[in-house]
């Protein structure tokens, strides 16, 4: 699936150059030339990354970012000819933001966008591989055509193990991700949690393995 980028730049020739360059490089791009239209496109298009000029008609870049921040943490790159420190601080203070100062080359644009998507992907964390038995979003196990509900912590345990599939998760890592606190009580709680989760996995190819003295891993014997 193509990564989605929204450009808002009131210098139309410059905006079209960016639009064509990013489209050619495989991105799904929308372009507009004012802040009001950019906000409308943001709601409809749901971009992963926004590039917009600070000095736009109707709604300027900083105010547009403030409006968007009320409902979204979408990554933003400000495009500006402003070089004063106060403007930079204003933009960066809105969170998940970067700056491109005019004039800049297309190579720099490409590098900044690649960096932005690296940050976006890092914030999402590792994905859980899809399988026919563990349904993370539904918080359940599918077995014999039936859905077996998981508790919140059972779901967290399986999520951690599947995020690290084919690896060993240490006891400490699992405890911190489930309870946020590594103490002796939670070590005992983990033993109980693993036992209960294993019972729900019976009848499926999913097996929680205990690597003594190290941690746990999940395997599928299908």
Coordinates of C-alpha atoms in Angstrom, one line a residue:
X1 CA 0.0 0.0 0.0
X2 CA 1.3 3.4 -0.9
X3 CA 2.2 5.9 1.8
X4 CA -0.2 8.9 1.9
X5 CA 1.2 12.4 1.8
X6 CA -0.8 15.7 1.8
X7 CA 1.0 18.9 0.5
X8 CA -0.3 22.4 1.1
X9 CA 1.8 25.0 -0.6
X10 CA 0.4 28.4 -1.9
X11 CA 3.2 28.7 -4.5
X12 CA 1.5 26.5 -7.0
X13 CA 4.5 25.9 -9.3
X14 CA 6.6 24.8 -6.4
X15 CA 3.7 22.7 -5.0
X16 CA 3.2 21.0 -8.3
X17 CA 7.0 20.1 -8.5
X18 CA 6.8 18.4 -5.1
X19 CA 3.6 16.7 -6.1
X20 CA 5.0 15.3 -9.3
X21 CA 8.3 14.3 -7.7
X22 CA 6.7 12.4 -4.8
X23 CA 4.1 10.8 -7.0
X24 CA 6.9 9.6 -9.3
X25 CA 8.6 8.1 -6.3
X26 CA 5.6 5.9 -5.4
X27 CA 3.7 8.0 -2.8
X28 CA -0.1 8.6 -2.8
X29 CA -0.1 12.4 -2.9
X30 CA -2.8 15.1 -2.6
X31 CA -2.0 18.7 -3.3
X32 CA -3.8 21.9 -2.3
X33 CA -2.8 25.6 -2.1
X34 CA -4.5 26.9 1.0
X35 CA -5.0 26.1 4.7
X36 CA -8.8 25.6 4.6
X37 CA -8.7 23.2 1.8
X38 CA -5.7 21.4 3.5
X39 CA -7.8 20.8 6.6
X40 CA -10.7 19.4 4.5
X41 CA -8.3 17.1 2.6
X42 CA -6.8 16.0 6.0
X43 CA -10.3 14.9 7.1
X44 CA -11.1 13.1 3.9
X45 CA -7.7 11.7 2.8
X46 CA -6.3 10.8 6.2
X47 CA -2.7 11.3 5.3
X48 CA 0.2 9.7 7.2
X49 CA 2.4 12.8 6.6
X50 CA 1.6 16.4 5.9
X51 CA 3.9 19.0 4.3
X52 CA 2.6 22.5 4.4
X53 CA 3.8 26.1 4.1
X54 CA 3.7 28.3 7.1
X55 CA 2.4 31.3 5.2
X56 CA -0.8 30.1 3.5
X57 CA -4.0 31.9 2.8
X58 CA -7.2 31.3 4.8
X59 CA -5.5 29.3 7.6
X60 CA -1.7 29.7 8.1
X61 CA 0.4 26.7 8.8
X62 CA 0.9 27.1 12.5
X63 CA -2.9 27.6 13.1
X64 CA -3.7 24.6 10.8
X65 CA -1.3 22.5 12.9
X66 CA -3.0 23.6 16.1
X67 CA -6.4 22.6 14.8
X68 CA -5.1 19.2 13.6
X69 CA -3.4 18.6 16.9
X70 CA -6.8 18.6 18.6
X71 CA -7.6 15.3 17.0
X72 CA -4.5 13.8 15.5
X73 CA -0.7 13.3 16.0
X74 CA -0.1 13.0 12.2
X75 CA 3.5 13.8 11.3
X76 CA 4.0 17.3 9.9
X77 CA 6.8 18.9 8.0
X78 CA 6.6 22.7 7.9
X79 CA 7.9 24.4 4.7
X80 CA 9.0 27.9 5.3
X81 CA 11.3 30.8 4.3
X82 CA 11.1 32.0 7.9
X83 CA 14.5 31.6 9.6
X84 CA 13.9 33.2 13.0
X85 CA 14.3 31.0 16.1
X86 CA 10.8 31.9 17.5
X87 CA 9.1 30.5 14.4
X88 CA 11.1 27.2 14.6
X89 CA 10.3 26.8 18.3
X90 CA 6.6 27.5 17.6
X91 CA 6.4 24.8 15.0
X92 CA 8.5 22.2 16.8
X93 CA 6.5 22.8 20.0
X94 CA 3.4 21.4 18.3
X95 CA 4.9 17.9 18.4
X96 CA 5.7 15.3 15.7
X97 CA 7.0 18.2 13.5
X98 CA 10.0 18.9 11.3
X99 CA 11.2 21.9 9.3
X100 CA 12.3 22.4 5.7
X101 CA 13.6 25.9 5.0
X102 CA 13.3 27.3 1.5
X103 CA 15.2 27.0 -0.8
X104 CA 15.7 23.2 -0.6
X105 CA 16.4 20.5 -3.1
X106 CA 14.3 17.5 -4.0
X107 CA 17.0 15.2 -2.6
X108 CA 16.7 16.9 0.8
X109 CA 12.9 16.6 0.6
X110 CA 13.2 12.9 -0.2
X111 CA 15.5 12.3 2.8
X112 CA 13.3 14.3 5.2
X113 CA 10.2 12.3 4.1
X114 CA 12.0 9.0 4.5
X115 CA 13.1 10.0 8.0
X116 CA 9.5 11.0 8.8
X117 CA 8.1 7.6 7.8
X118 CA 10.8 5.9 9.9
X119 CA 9.6 7.8 12.9
X120 CA 6.0 7.0 12.1
X121 CA 6.8 3.3 11.8
X122 CA 8.8 3.3 14.9
X123 CA 6.0 4.9 16.9
X124 CA 3.6 2.1 15.7
X125 CA 5.9 -0.6 17.1
X126 CA 6.2 -4.1 15.7
X127 CA 3.2 -5.5 14.1
X128 CA 1.6 -8.8 15.1
X129 CA 1.6 -11.4 12.3
X130 CA -1.9 -12.5 11.2
X131 CA -2.8 -16.1 11.8
X132 CA -5.9 -18.2 11.9
X133 CA -6.0 -18.8 15.7
X134 CA -5.0 -15.6 17.6
X135 CA -7.2 -12.6 16.8
X136 CA -5.5 -9.7 18.6
X137 CA -8.0 -7.0 17.6
X138 CA -11.0 -9.1 18.8
X139 CA -9.1 -10.2 21.9
X140 CA -9.8 -13.9 21.4
X141 CA -8.7 -17.3 20.2
X142 CA -10.4 -19.0 17.3
X143 CA -10.8 -22.8 18.0
X144 CA -13.0 -25.3 16.3
X145 CA -15.0 -22.5 14.7
X146 CA -15.6 -20.8 18.0
X147 CA -14.2 -17.6 19.5
X148 CA -12.7 -18.0 22.9
X149 CA -12.4 -14.7 24.7
X150 CA -9.1 -13.6 26.3
X151 CA -8.7 -11.5 29.3
X152 CA -6.8 -8.2 28.9
X153 CA -3.6 -9.6 30.2
X154 CA -3.9 -12.8 28.3
X155 CA -4.2 -10.7 25.1
X156 CA -1.2 -8.6 26.2
X157 CA 0.9 -11.7 26.8
X158 CA 0.2 -13.2 23.3
X159 CA 0.7 -9.8 21.7
X160 CA 4.2 -9.5 23.2
X161 CA 5.1 -13.0 22.2
X162 CA 3.8 -12.6 18.6
X163 CA 5.6 -9.3 18.2
X164 CA 8.8 -11.3 18.9
X165 CA 7.8 -14.4 17.0
X166 CA 10.8 -16.8 16.6
X167 CA 12.6 -15.0 19.4
X168 CA 12.8 -15.6 23.1
X169 CA 11.1 -12.9 25.3
X170 CA 12.7 -12.5 28.7
X171 CA 10.6 -12.8 31.8
X172 CA 11.5 -9.2 32.7
X173 CA 10.4 -7.8 29.3
X174 CA 7.1 -9.6 29.4
X175 CA 6.3 -8.4 33.0
X176 CA 7.2 -4.8 32.2
X177 CA 5.0 -4.8 29.1
X178 CA 2.0 -6.3 30.9
X179 CA 2.2 -4.8 34.4
X180 CA 4.8 -2.0 34.0
X181 CA 6.6 -3.1 37.2
X182 CA 9.1 -5.9 37.7
X183 CA 8.7 -7.4 41.1
X184 CA 8.4 -10.8 42.7
X185 CA 4.6 -10.7 42.9
X186 CA 4.4 -10.1 39.1
X187 CA 6.8 -13.0 38.5
X188 CA 4.2 -15.3 40.2
X189 CA 1.4 -13.5 38.4
X190 CA 3.2 -14.3 35.1
X191 CA 3.3 -18.0 35.9
X192 CA -0.4 -18.1 36.5
X193 CA -1.1 -16.0 33.4
X194 CA 0.9 -18.3 31.2
X195 CA -0.8 -21.4 32.6
X196 CA -4.3 -19.9 32.0
X197 CA -3.4 -18.8 28.5
X198 CA -2.0 -22.2 27.6
X199 CA -5.3 -23.8 28.6
X200 CA -7.1 -21.5 26.1
X201 CA -4.6 -22.4 23.4
X202 CA -5.2 -26.2 23.8
X203 CA -6.6 -27.6 20.6
X204 CA -4.8 -25.1 18.4
X205 CA -1.3 -25.3 16.9
X206 CA -0.1 -22.4 19.1
X207 CA 2.2 -23.4 21.9
X208 CA 3.9 -21.1 24.5
X209 CA 7.3 -22.6 25.2
X210 CA 9.2 -22.0 28.4
X211 CA 13.0 -21.6 28.0
X212 CA 14.0 -22.3 31.6
X213 CA 15.8 -19.4 33.3
X214 CA 15.4 -17.2 30.2
X215 CA 11.8 -16.5 29.2
X216 CA 9.1 -17.6 26.8
X217 CA 8.4 -17.9 23.1
X218 CA 5.4 -18.7 20.9
X219 CA 5.5 -21.4 18.2
X220 CA 3.0 -22.7 15.7
X221 CA 3.1 -26.4 15.0
X222 CA 0.7 -26.4 12.1

